[in-house]
Short mmCIF file of C-alpha atoms in Angstrom, two decimals:
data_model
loop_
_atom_site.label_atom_id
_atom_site.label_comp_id
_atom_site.label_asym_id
_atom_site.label_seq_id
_atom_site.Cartn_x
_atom_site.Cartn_y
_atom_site.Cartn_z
CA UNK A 10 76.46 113.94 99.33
CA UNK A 11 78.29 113.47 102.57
CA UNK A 12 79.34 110.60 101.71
CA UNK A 13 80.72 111.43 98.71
CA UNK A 14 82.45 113.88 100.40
CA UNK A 15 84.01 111.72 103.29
CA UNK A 16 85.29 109.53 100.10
CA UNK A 17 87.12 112.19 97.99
CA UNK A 18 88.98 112.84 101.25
CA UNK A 19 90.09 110.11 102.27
CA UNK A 20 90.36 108.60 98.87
CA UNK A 21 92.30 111.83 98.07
CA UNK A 22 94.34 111.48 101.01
CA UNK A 23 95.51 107.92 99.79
CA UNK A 24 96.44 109.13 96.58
CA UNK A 25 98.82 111.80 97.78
CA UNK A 26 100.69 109.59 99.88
CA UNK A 27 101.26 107.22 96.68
CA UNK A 28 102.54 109.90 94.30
CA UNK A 29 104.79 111.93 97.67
CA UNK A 30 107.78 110.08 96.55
CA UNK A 31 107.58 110.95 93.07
CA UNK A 32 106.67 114.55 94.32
CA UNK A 33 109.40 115.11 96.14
CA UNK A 34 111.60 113.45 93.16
CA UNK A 35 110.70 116.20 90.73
CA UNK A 36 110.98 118.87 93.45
CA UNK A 37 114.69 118.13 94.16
CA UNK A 38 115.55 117.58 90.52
CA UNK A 39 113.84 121.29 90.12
CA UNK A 40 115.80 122.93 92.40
CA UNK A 41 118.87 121.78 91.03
CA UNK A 42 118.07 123.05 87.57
CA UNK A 43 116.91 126.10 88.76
CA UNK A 44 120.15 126.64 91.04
CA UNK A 45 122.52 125.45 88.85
CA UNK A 46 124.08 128.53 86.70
CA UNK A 47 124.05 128.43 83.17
CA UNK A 48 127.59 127.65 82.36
CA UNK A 49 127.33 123.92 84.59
CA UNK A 50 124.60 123.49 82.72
CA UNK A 51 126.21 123.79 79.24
CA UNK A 52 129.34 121.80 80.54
CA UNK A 53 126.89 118.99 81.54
CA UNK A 54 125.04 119.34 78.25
CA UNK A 55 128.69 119.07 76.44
CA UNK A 56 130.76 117.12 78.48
CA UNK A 57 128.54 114.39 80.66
CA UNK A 58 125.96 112.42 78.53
CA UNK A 59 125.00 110.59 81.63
CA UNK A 60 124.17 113.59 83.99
CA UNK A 61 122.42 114.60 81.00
CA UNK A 62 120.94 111.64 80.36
CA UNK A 63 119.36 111.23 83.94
CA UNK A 64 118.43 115.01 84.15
CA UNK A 65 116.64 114.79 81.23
CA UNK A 66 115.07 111.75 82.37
CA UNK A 67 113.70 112.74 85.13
CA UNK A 68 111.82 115.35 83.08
CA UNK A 69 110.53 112.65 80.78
CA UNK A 70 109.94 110.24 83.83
CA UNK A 71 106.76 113.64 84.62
CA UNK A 72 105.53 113.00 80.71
CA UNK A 73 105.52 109.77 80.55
CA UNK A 74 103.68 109.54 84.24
CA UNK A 75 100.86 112.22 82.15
CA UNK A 76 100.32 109.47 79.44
CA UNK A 77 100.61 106.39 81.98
CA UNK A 78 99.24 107.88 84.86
CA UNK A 79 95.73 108.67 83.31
CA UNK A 80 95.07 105.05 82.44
CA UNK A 81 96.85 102.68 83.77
CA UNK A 82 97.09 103.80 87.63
CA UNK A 83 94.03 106.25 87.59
CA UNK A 84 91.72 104.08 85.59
CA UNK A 85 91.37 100.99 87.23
CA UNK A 86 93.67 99.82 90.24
CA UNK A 87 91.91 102.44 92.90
CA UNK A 88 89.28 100.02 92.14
CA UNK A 89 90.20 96.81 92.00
CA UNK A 90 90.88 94.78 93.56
CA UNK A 91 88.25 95.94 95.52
CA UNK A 92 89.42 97.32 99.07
CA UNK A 93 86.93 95.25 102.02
CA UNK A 94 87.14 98.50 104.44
CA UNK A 95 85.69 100.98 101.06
CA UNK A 96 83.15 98.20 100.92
CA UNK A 97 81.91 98.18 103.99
CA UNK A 98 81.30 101.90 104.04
CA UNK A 99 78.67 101.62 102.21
CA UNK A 100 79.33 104.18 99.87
CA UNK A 101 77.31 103.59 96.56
CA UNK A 102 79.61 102.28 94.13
CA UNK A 103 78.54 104.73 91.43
CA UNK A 104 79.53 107.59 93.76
CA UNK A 105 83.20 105.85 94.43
CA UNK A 106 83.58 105.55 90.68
CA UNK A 107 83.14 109.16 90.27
CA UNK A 108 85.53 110.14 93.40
CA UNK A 109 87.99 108.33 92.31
CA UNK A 110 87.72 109.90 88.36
CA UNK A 111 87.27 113.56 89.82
CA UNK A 112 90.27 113.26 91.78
CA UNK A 113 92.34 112.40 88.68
CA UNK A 114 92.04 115.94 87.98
CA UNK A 115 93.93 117.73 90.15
CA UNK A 116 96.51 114.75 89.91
CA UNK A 117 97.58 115.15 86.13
CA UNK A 118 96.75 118.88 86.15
CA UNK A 119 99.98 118.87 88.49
CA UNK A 120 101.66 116.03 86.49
CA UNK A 121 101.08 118.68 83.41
CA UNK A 122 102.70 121.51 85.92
CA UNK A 123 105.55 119.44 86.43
CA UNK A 124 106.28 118.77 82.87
CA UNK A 125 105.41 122.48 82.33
CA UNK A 126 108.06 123.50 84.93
CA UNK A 127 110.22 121.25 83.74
CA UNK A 128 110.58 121.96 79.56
CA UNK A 129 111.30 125.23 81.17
CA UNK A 130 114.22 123.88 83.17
CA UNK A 131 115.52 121.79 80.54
CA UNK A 132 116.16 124.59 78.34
CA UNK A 133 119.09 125.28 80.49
CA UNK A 134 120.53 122.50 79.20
CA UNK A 135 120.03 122.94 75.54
CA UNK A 136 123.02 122.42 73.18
CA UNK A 137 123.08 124.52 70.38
CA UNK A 138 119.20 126.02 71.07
CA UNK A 139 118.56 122.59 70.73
CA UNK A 140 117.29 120.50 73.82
CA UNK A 141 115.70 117.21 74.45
CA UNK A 142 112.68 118.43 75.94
CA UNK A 143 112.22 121.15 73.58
CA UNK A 144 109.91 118.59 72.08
CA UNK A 145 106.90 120.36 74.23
CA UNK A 146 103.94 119.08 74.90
CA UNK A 147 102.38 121.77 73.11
CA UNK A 148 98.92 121.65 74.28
CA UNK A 149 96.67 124.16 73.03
CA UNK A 150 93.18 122.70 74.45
CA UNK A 151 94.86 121.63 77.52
CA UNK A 152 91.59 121.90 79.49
CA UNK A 153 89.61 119.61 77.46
CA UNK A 154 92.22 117.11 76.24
CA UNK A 155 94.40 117.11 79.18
CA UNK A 156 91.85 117.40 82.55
CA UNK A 157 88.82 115.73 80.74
CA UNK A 158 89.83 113.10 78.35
CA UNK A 159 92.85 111.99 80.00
CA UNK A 160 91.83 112.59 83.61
CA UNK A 161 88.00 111.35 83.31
CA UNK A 162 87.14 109.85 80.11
CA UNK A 163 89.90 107.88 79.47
CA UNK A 164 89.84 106.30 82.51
CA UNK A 165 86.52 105.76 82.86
CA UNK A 166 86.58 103.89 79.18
CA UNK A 167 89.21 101.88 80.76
CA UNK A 168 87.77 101.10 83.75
CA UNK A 169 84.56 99.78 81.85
CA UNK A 170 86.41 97.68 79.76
CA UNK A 171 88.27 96.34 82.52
CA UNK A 172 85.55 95.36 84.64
CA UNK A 173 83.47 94.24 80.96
CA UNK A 174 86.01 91.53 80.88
CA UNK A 175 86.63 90.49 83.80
CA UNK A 176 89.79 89.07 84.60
CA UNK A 177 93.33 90.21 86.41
CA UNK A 178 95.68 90.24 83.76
CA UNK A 179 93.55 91.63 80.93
CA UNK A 180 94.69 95.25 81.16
CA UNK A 181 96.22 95.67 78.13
CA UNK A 182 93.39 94.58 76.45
CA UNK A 183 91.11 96.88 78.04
CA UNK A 184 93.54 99.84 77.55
CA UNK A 185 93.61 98.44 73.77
CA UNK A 186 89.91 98.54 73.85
CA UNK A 187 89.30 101.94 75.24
CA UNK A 188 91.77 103.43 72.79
CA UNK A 189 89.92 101.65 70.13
CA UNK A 190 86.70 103.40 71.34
CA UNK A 191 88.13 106.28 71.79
CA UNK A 192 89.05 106.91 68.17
CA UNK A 193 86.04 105.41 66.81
CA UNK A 194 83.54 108.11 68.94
CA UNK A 195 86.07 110.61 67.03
CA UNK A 196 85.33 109.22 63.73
CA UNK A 197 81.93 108.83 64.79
CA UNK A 198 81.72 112.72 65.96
CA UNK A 199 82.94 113.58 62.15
CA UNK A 200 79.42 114.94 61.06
CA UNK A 201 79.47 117.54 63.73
CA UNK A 202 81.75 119.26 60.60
CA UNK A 203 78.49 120.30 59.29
CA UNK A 204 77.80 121.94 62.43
CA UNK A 205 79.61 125.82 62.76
CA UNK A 206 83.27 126.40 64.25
CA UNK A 207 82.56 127.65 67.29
CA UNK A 208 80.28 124.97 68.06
CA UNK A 209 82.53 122.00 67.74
CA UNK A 210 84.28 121.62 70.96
CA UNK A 211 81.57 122.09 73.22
CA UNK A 212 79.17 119.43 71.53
CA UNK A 213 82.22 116.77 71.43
CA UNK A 214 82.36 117.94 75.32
CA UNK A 215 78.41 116.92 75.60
CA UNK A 216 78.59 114.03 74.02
CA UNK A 217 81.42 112.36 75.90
CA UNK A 218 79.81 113.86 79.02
CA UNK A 219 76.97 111.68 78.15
CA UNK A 220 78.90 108.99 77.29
CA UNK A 221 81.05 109.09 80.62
CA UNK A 222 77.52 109.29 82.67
CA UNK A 223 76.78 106.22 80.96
CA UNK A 224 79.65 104.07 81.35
CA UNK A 225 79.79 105.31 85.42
CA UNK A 226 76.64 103.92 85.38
CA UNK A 227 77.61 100.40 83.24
CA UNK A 228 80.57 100.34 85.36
CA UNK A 229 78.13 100.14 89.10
CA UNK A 230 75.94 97.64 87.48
CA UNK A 231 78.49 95.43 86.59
CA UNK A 232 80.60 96.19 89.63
CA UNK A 233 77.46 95.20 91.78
CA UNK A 234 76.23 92.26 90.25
CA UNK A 235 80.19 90.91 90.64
CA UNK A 236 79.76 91.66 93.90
CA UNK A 237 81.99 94.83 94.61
CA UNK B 4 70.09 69.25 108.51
CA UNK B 5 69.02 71.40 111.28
CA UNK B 6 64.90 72.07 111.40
CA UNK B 7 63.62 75.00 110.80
CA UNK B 8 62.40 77.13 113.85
CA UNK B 9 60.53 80.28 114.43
CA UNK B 10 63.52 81.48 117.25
CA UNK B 11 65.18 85.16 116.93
CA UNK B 12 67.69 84.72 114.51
CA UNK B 13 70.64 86.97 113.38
CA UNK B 14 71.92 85.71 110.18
CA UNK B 15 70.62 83.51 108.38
CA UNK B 16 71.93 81.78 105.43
CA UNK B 17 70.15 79.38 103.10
CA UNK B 18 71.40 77.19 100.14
CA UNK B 19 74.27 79.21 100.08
CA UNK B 20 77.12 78.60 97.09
CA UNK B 21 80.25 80.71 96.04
CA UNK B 22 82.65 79.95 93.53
CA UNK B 23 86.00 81.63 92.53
CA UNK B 24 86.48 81.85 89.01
CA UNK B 25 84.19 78.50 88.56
CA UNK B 26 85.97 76.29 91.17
CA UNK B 27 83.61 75.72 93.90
CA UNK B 28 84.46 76.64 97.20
CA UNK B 29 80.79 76.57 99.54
CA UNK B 30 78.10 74.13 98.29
CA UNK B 31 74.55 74.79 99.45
CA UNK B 32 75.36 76.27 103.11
CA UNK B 33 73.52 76.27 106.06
CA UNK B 34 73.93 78.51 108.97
CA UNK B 35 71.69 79.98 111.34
CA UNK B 36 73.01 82.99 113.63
CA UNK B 37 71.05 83.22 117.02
CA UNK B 38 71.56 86.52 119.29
CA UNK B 39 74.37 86.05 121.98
CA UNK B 40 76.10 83.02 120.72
CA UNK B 41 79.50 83.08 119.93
CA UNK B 42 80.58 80.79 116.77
CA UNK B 43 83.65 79.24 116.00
CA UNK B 44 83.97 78.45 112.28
CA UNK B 45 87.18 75.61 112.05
CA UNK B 46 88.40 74.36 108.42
CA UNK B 47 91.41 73.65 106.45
CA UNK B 48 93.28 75.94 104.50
CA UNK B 49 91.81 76.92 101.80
CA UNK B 50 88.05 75.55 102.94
CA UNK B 51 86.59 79.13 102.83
CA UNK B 52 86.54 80.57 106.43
CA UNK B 53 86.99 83.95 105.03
CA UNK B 54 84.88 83.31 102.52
CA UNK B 55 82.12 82.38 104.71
CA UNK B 56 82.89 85.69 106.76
CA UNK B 57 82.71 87.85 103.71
CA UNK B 58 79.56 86.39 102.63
CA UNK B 59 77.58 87.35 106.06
CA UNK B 60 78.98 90.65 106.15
CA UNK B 61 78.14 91.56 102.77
CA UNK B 62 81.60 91.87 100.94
CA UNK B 63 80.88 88.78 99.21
CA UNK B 64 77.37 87.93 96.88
CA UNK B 65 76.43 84.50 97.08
CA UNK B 66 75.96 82.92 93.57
CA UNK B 67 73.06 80.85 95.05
CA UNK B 68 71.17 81.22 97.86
CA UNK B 69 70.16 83.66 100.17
CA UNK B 70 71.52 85.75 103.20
CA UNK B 71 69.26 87.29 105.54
CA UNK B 72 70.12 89.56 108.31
CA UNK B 73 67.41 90.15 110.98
CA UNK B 74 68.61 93.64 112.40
CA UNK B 75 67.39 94.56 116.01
CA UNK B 76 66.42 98.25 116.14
CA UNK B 77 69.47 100.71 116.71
CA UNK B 78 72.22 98.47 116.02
CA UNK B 79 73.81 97.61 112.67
CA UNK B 80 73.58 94.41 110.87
CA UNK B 81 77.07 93.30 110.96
CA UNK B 82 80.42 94.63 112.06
CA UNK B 83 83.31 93.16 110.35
CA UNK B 84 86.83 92.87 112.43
CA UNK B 85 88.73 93.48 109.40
CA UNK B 86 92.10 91.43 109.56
CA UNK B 87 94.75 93.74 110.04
CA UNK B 88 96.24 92.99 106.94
CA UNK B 89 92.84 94.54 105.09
CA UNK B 90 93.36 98.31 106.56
CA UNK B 91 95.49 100.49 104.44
CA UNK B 92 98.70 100.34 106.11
CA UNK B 93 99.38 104.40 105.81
CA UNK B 94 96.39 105.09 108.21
CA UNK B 95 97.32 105.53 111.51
CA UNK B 96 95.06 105.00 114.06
CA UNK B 97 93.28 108.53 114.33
CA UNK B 98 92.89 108.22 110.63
CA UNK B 99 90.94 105.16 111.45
CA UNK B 100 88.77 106.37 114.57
CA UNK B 101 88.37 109.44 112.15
CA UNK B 102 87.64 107.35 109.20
CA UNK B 103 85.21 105.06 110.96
CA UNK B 104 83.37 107.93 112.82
CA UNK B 105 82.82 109.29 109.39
CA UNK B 106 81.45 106.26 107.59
CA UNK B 107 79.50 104.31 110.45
CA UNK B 108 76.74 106.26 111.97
CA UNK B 109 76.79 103.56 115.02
CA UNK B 110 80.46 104.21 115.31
CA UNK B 111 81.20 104.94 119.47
CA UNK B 112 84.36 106.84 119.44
CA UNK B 113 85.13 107.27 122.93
CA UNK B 114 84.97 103.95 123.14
CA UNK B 115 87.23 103.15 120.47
CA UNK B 116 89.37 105.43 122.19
CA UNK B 117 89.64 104.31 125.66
CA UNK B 118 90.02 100.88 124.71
CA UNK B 119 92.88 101.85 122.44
CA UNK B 120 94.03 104.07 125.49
CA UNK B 121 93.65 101.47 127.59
CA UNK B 122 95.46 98.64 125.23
CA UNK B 123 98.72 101.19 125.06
CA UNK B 124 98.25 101.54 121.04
CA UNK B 125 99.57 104.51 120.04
CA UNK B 126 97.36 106.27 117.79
CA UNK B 127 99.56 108.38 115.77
CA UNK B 128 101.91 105.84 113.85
CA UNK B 129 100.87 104.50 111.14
CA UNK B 130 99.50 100.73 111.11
CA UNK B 131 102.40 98.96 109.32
CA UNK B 132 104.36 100.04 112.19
CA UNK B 133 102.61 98.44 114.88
CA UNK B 134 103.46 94.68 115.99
CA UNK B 135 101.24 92.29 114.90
CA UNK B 136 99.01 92.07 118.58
CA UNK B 137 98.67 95.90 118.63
CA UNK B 138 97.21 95.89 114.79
CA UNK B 139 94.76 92.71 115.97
CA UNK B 140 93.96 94.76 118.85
CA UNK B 141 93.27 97.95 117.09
CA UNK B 142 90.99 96.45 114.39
CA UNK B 143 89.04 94.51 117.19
CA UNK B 144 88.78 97.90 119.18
CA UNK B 145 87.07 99.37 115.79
CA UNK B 146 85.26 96.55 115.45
CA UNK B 147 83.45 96.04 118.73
CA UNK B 148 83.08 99.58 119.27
CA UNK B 149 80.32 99.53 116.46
CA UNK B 150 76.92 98.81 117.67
CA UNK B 151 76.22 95.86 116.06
CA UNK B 152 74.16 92.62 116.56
CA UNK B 153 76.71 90.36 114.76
CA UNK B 154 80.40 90.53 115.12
CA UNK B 155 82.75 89.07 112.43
CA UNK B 156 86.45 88.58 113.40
CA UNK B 157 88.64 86.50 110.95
CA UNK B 158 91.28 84.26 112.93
CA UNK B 159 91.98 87.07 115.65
CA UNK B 160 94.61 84.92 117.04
CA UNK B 161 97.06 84.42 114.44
CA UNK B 162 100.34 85.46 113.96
CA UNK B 163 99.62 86.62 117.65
CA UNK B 164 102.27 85.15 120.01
CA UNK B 165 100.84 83.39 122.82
CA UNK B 166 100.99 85.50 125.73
CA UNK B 167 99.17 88.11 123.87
CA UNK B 168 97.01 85.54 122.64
CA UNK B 169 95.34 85.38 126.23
CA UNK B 170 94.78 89.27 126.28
CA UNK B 171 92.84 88.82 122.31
CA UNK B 172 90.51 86.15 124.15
CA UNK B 173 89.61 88.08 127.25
CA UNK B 174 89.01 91.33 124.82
CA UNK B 175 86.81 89.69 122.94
CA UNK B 176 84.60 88.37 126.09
CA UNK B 177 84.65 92.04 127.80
CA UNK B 178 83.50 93.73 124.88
CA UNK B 179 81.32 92.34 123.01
CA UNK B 180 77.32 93.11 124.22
CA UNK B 181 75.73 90.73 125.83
CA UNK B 182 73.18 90.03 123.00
CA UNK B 183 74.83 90.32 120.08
CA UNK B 184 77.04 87.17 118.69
CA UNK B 185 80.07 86.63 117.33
CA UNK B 186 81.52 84.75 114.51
CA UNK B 187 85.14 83.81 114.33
CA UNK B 188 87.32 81.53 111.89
CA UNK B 189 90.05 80.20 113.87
CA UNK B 190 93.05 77.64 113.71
CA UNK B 191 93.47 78.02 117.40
CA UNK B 192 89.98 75.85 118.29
CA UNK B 193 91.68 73.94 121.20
CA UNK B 194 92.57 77.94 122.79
CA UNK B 195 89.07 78.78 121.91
CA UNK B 196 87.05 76.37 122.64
CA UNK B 197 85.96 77.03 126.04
CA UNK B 198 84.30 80.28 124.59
CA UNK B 199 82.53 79.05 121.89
CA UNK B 200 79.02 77.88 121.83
CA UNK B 201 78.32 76.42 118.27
CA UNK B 202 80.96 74.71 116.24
CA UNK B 203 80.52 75.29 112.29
CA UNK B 204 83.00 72.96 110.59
CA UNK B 205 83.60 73.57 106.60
CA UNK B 206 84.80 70.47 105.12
CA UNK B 207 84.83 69.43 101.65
CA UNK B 208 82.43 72.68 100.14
CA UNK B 209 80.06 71.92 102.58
CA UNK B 210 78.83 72.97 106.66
CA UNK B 211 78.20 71.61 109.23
CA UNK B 212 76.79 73.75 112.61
CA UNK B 213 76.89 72.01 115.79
CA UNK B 214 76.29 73.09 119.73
CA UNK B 215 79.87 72.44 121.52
CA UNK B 216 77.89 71.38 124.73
CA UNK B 217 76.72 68.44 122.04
CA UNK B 218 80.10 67.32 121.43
CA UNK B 219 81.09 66.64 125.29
CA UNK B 220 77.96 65.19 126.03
CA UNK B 221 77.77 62.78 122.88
CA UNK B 222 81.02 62.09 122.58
CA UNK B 223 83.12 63.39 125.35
CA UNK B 224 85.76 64.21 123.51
CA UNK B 225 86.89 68.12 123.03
CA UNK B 226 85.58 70.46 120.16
CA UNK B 227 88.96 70.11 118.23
CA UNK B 228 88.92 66.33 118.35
CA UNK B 229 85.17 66.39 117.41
CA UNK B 230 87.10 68.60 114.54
CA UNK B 231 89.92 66.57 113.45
CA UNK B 232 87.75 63.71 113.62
CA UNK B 233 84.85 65.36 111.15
CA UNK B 234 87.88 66.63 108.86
CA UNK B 235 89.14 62.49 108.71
CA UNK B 236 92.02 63.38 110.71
CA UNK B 237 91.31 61.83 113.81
CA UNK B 238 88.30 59.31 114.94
CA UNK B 239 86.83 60.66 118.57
CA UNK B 240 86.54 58.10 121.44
CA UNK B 241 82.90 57.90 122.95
CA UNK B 242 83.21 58.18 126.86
CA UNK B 243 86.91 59.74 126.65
CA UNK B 244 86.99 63.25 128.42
CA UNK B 245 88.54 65.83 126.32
CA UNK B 246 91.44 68.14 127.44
CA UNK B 247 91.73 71.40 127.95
CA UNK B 248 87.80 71.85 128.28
CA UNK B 249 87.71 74.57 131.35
CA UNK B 250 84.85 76.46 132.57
CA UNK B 251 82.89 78.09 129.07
CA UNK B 252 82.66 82.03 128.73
CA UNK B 253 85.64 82.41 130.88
CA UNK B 254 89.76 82.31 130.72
CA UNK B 255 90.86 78.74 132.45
#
């Protein structure tokens, strides 16, 4: 287990530095929301389409990084191409695969923060009541949809596929492919309707628990015999 | 081929093929490691130095073939001398004695330490800041400060200019133990040369290991003409005395 801990730091430790731009992005552009009074706000929304424009995507920039994000940076590219100096540490490749999906979590939990914070900003700039961002992520079952499936089993769908087929390039495909799976375990999860209410969400949570504990495992076996 | 012998070996590797997405690159490679040897291993571009590297230290699976690594009690198989351009660039080098010390249980960090002390490389900015010598010399000083029987160090001297070259060479011979070996691709064989005790040429998917002390005496001629020659660039002279041979095992 020390191992595994050594990994999540320093793999943890990488990842901030990579998203510290962006951080610091969506820090400024909150402060200026937040200090800008309420009538600059309403000129801006009137008068200025393109201060308005980039305000408002700069918000969208922190949704749009919660739907990319997940996939297509947490998924795969912490692990390949594979990094000689992780290699040589030794480190099972099982337990890297599960660092590296475990520290997804606190990433888009803050990506969902910042859009949070944000909607909330963006009202300020609402014309008529109505604002661009008042299109909220409304996400009821935020802990299971937002810091399981999108944080862990997305990604580690994703990462199976990716490493299933093989090749640089083919990420689209394997993004295709773990969507596709993704809505066929859904459909395939239909009969728990015969099961009651209450029940429903925490045997979808088992089975794609299972499911994940699998593919971590498909995912070293395959990563191993390609030599990772 | 070279027979088969009950000696101490190191590394061995037997029948040994790789291939990058089905082109062939090695083709049923011999090489046989013995304790305090230092081995140069000399090929084109392209002719799979690194590749070679990679596949004794363990980054690399060979698709046929075997690798063995005969590890002397206490020390570690193999410690790789990452190229610089391998380490994350955002680690400075703390984070590396750090990260190192946390990873490799043979890890000597005062060692690391001095050396680094002792090379001027500052620790606390981060690696793509440093000149090209002082990130050589920092992965060497993490390298050979593991206890390891077999040293890997991929082209140490490049992109080195060549007054700092001298400094890489003479690191390399003060540092590394005294039974453990070393095995370096290099360009440079002609700076190198006087160091090295076996000669492993890749040419054309294949190896070939030779003693350098073989080359002078059968042909006379220096290790990088016995090179050029082997690689069809050059044809060596029996009887001519090559250039540039000094005393081995230390700086002419």
């Amino acid at each position: 287990m020390k191992d595994l801990k050594h990994y999540l730091w320093w793999e943890g430790k990488r990842r901030l530095r990579t998203v510290r731009v962006f951080a610091v992005f969506w820090l400024a552009a909150d402060l200026l929301l937040w200090a800008l009074p309420q009538s600059a706000c309403a000129w801006i929304s009137r008068e200025s389409s393109v201060l308005s424009l980039l305000l408002n995507g700069s918000m969208f920039l922190a949704g749009l990084a919660l739907a990319w994000y997940p996939v297509f940076v947490a998924g795969a590219s912490w692990f390949t191409p594979r990094r000689s100096l992780e290699q040589l540490t030794g480190v099972a490749v099982e337990k890297q695969i599960l660092a590296g999906l475990l520290l997804n979590v606190p990433v888009v939990f803050l990506l969902y923060v910042q859009c949070r914070i944000g909607m909330g900003l963006m009202a300020k700039l609402a014309w008529d009541g109505v604002s661009f961002f008042q299109i909220a992520l409304s996400w009821p079952d935020f802990w299971r949809q937002a810091l399981w499936e999108q944080a862990f089993f997305m990604p580690s769908l994703y990462l199976f596929f990716y490493l299933l087929f093989g090749r640089r390039g083919w990420k689209l495909l394997a993004y295709v492919a773990a969507l596709g799976s993704a809505s066929l375990l859904e459909f395939l999860l239909t009969w728990e309707m015969a099961l009651p209410a209450a029940w429903l969400p925490w045997v979808t949570l088992a089975a794609e628990a299972l499911l994940c504990g699998l593919l971590i495992s498909a995912c070293g076996r395959i990563a191993r015999r390609r030599g990772y | 081929m070279r027979e088969e012998t009950k000696e101490r070996l190191l590394l061995r590797m037997r029948q040994v093929s790789f291939s990058y997405d089905r082109k062939p690159l090695l083709r049923q490679i011999h090489l046989d490691v013995r304790p305090g040897r230092i081995l140069g291993v000399a090929g084109g571009n392209g002719a799979g130095k690194t590749t070679l590297l990679k596949l004794a230290a363990g980054l690399l699976l060979p698709q046929e073939g075997t690798v063995e690594r005969f590890v002397p009690e206490g020390l570690c198989p193999v410690s790789y001398c990452m190229p610089p351009g391998e380490l994350p660039g955002w680690m400075t080098g703390r984070d590396l004695l750090a990260y190192y010390r946390h990873f490799f249980q043979d890890f000597r960090r005062q060692q690391a330490e001095g050396l680094l002390d002792s090379l001027g490389i500052p620790r606390n900015r981060p690696l793509y800041r440093l000149s090209s010598g002082q990130a050589v010399l920092l992965s060497l000083s993490l390298g050979l400060s593991r206890q390891a029987c077999l040293y890997l160090a991929d082209e140490p001297l490049s992109h080195i200019e060549p007054a700092l070259r001298r400094d890489v060479r003479r690191f390399l011979l003060r540092y590394m133990p005294e039974e453990s070996s070393l095995l370096m691709a290099t360009h440079q064989l002609g700076e190198l040369e006087y160091m090295l005790d076996e000669l492993v040429i890749l040419h054309r998917h294949t190896a070939r290991q030779i003693e350098t002390e073989s080359i002078r005496s059968q042909y006379g001629v220096s290790a990088e003409d016995y090179f050029l020659a082997e690689t069809g660039r050059g044809k060596p002279e029996a009887g001519t005395s090559g250039e540039g041979q000094g005393e081995r095992r230390e700086e002419p």
